[in-house]
Coordinates of C-alpha atoms in Angstrom, one line a residue:
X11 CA 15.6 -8.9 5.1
X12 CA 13.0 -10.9 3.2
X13 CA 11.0 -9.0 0.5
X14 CA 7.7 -9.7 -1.0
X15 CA 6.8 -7.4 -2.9
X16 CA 8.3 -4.2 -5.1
X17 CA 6.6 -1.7 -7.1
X18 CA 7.6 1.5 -8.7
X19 CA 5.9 5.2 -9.5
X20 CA 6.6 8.2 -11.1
X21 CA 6.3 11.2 -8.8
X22 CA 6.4 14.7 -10.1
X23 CA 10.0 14.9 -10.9
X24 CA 11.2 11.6 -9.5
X25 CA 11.2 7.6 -9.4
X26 CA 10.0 6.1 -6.2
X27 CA 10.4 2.5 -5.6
X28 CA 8.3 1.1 -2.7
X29 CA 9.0 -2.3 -1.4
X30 CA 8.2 -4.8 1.7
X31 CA 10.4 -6.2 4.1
X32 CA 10.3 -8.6 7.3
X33 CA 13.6 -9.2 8.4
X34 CA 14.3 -12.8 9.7
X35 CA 17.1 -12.2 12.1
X36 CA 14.7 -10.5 13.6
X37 CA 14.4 -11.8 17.6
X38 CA 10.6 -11.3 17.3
X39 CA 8.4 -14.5 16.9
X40 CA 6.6 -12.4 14.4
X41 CA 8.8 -9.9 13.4
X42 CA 7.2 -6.4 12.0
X43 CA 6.6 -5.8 8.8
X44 CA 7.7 -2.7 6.6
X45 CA 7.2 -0.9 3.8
X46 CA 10.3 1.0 2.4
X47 CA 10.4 3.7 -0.4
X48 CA 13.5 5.8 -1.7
X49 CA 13.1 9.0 -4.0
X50 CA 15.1 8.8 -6.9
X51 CA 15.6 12.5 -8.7
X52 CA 15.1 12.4 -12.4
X53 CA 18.8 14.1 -13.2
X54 CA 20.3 11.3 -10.6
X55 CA 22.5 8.5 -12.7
X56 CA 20.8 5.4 -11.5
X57 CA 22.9 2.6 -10.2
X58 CA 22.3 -0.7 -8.1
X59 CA 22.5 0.5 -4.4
X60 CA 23.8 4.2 -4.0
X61 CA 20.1 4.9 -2.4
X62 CA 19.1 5.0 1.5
X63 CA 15.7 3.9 2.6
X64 CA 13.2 5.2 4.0
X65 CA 10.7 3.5 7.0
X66 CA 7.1 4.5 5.5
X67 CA 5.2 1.9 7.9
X68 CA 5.9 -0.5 9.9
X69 CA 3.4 -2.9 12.0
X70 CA 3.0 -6.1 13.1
X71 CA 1.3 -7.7 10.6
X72 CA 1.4 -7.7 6.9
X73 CA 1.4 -4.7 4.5
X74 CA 1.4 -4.7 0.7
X75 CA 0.4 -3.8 -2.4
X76 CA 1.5 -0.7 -1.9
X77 CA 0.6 2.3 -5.1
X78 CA 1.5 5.9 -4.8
X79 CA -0.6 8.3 -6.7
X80 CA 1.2 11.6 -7.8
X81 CA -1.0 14.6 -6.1
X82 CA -0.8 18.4 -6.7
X83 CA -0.3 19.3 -2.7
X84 CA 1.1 17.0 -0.8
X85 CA 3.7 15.2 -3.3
X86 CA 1.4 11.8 -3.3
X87 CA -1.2 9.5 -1.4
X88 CA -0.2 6.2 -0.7
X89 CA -2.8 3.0 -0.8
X90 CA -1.9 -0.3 0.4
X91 CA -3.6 -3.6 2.2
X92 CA -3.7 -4.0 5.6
X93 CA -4.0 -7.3 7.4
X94 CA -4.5 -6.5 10.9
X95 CA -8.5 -6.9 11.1
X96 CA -7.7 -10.4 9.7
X97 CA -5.0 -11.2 12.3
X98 CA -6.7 -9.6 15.4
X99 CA -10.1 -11.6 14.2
X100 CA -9.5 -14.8 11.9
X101 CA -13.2 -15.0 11.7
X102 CA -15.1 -11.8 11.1
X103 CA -12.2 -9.7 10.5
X104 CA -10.8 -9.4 6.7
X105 CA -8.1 -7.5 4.8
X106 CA -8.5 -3.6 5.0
X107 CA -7.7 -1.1 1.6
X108 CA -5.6 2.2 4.1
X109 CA -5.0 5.7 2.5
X110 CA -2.4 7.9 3.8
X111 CA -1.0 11.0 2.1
X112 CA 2.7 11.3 1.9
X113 CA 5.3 14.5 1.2
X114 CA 8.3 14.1 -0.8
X115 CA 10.3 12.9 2.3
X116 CA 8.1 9.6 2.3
X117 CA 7.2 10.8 5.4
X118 CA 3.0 9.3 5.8
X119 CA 0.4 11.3 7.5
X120 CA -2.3 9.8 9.6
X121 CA -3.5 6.4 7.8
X122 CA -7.3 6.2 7.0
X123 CA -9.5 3.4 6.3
X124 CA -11.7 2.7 3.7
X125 CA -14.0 0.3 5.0
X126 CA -16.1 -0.9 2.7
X127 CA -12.8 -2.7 0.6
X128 CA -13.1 -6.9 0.3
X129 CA -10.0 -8.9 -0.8
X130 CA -8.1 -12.1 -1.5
X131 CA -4.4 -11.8 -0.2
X132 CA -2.4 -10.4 -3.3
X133 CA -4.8 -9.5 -5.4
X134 CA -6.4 -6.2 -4.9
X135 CA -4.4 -4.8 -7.5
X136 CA -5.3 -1.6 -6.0
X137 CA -4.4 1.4 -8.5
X138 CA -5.0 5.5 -9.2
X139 CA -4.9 8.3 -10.5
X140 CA -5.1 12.0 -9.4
X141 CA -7.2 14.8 -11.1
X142 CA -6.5 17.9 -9.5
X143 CA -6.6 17.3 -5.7
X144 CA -9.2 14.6 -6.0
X145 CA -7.4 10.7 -6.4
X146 CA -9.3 7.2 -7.4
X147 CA -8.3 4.5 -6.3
X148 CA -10.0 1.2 -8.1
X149 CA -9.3 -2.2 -6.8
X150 CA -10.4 -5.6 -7.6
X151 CA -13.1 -6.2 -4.9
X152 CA -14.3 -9.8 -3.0
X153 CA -17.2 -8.7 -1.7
X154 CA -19.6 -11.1 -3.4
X155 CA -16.9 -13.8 -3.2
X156 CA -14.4 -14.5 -1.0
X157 CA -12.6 -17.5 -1.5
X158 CA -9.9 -18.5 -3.9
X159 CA -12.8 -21.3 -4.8
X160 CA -15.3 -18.6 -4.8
X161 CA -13.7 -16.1 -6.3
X162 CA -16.1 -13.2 -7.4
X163 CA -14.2 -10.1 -7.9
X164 CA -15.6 -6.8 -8.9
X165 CA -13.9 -3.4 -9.8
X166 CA -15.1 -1.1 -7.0
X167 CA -13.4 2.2 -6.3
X168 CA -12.9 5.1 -4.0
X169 CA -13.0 8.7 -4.6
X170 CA -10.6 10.7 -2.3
X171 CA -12.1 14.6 -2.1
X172 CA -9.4 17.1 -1.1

């Protein structure tokens, strides 16, 4: 597989890694994209490949910048950029800011949109935090700009009521 990106959280109890794949011996033309993610149990000795992986999300087009934000209820909620508007619409469409919660399987529920998100390609930096059962998420925003030549970018965030 080829990666492009790799982040890691502290859940509750445990270190998740979450990481991107496409995997080029793919037959596909474009070959799906993924986003992988392994709980790691704080009392676990680490070492370089005794882990599985787990499928989050997969699509056709690209995924990243992936965060997970630790949450009281359902182990964590899961951000990431989404290109598909983009691909389906090179024109009007743009790159889309999804939430989705996740339990401590890495098992995603149903992925919603926040639709008012604006971004470059890799740099959202989209982050959060969780007080209580209410996360926010900030990102760094392109509404105003746009363009790596007219790059404008605003901190905007996102309140997620539970």
């Amino acid at each position: 597989p080829f990666g492009f990106q790799a982040h890691v959280h502290r859940i509750h109890d445990a270190l998740v890694p979450l990481w991107t794949a496409v995997s080029l011996y793919d037959e596909e033309l474009n070959p799906p994209h993924r986003i992988f993610g392994t709980p790691i149990a704080a009392d676990t000795l680490l070492n370089n490949g005794g882990y599985g992986a787990t499928l989050l999300l997969q699509g056709d087009t690209e995924r990243g910048e992936m965060t997970l934000v630790e949450h009281p209820t359902h182990f964590a909620t899961m951000a990431w950029t989404d290109q598909r508007s983009k691909e389906a619409d090179p024109v009007d469409g743009h790159i889309q800011l999804m939430v989705a919660t996740v339990d401590a399987d890495l098992v995603a529920g149903e992925p919603m949109l926040i639709p008012h998100a604006r971004f470059i390609q890799d740099s959202s930096q989209v982050n959060g935090q969780a007080v209580g059962t209410n996360t926010l998420l900030v990102w760094l925003d392109e509404r105003h700009g746009g363009t790596l030549g007219n790059s404008r970018p605003e901190i905007h965030f996102e309140t997620l009521w539970e």
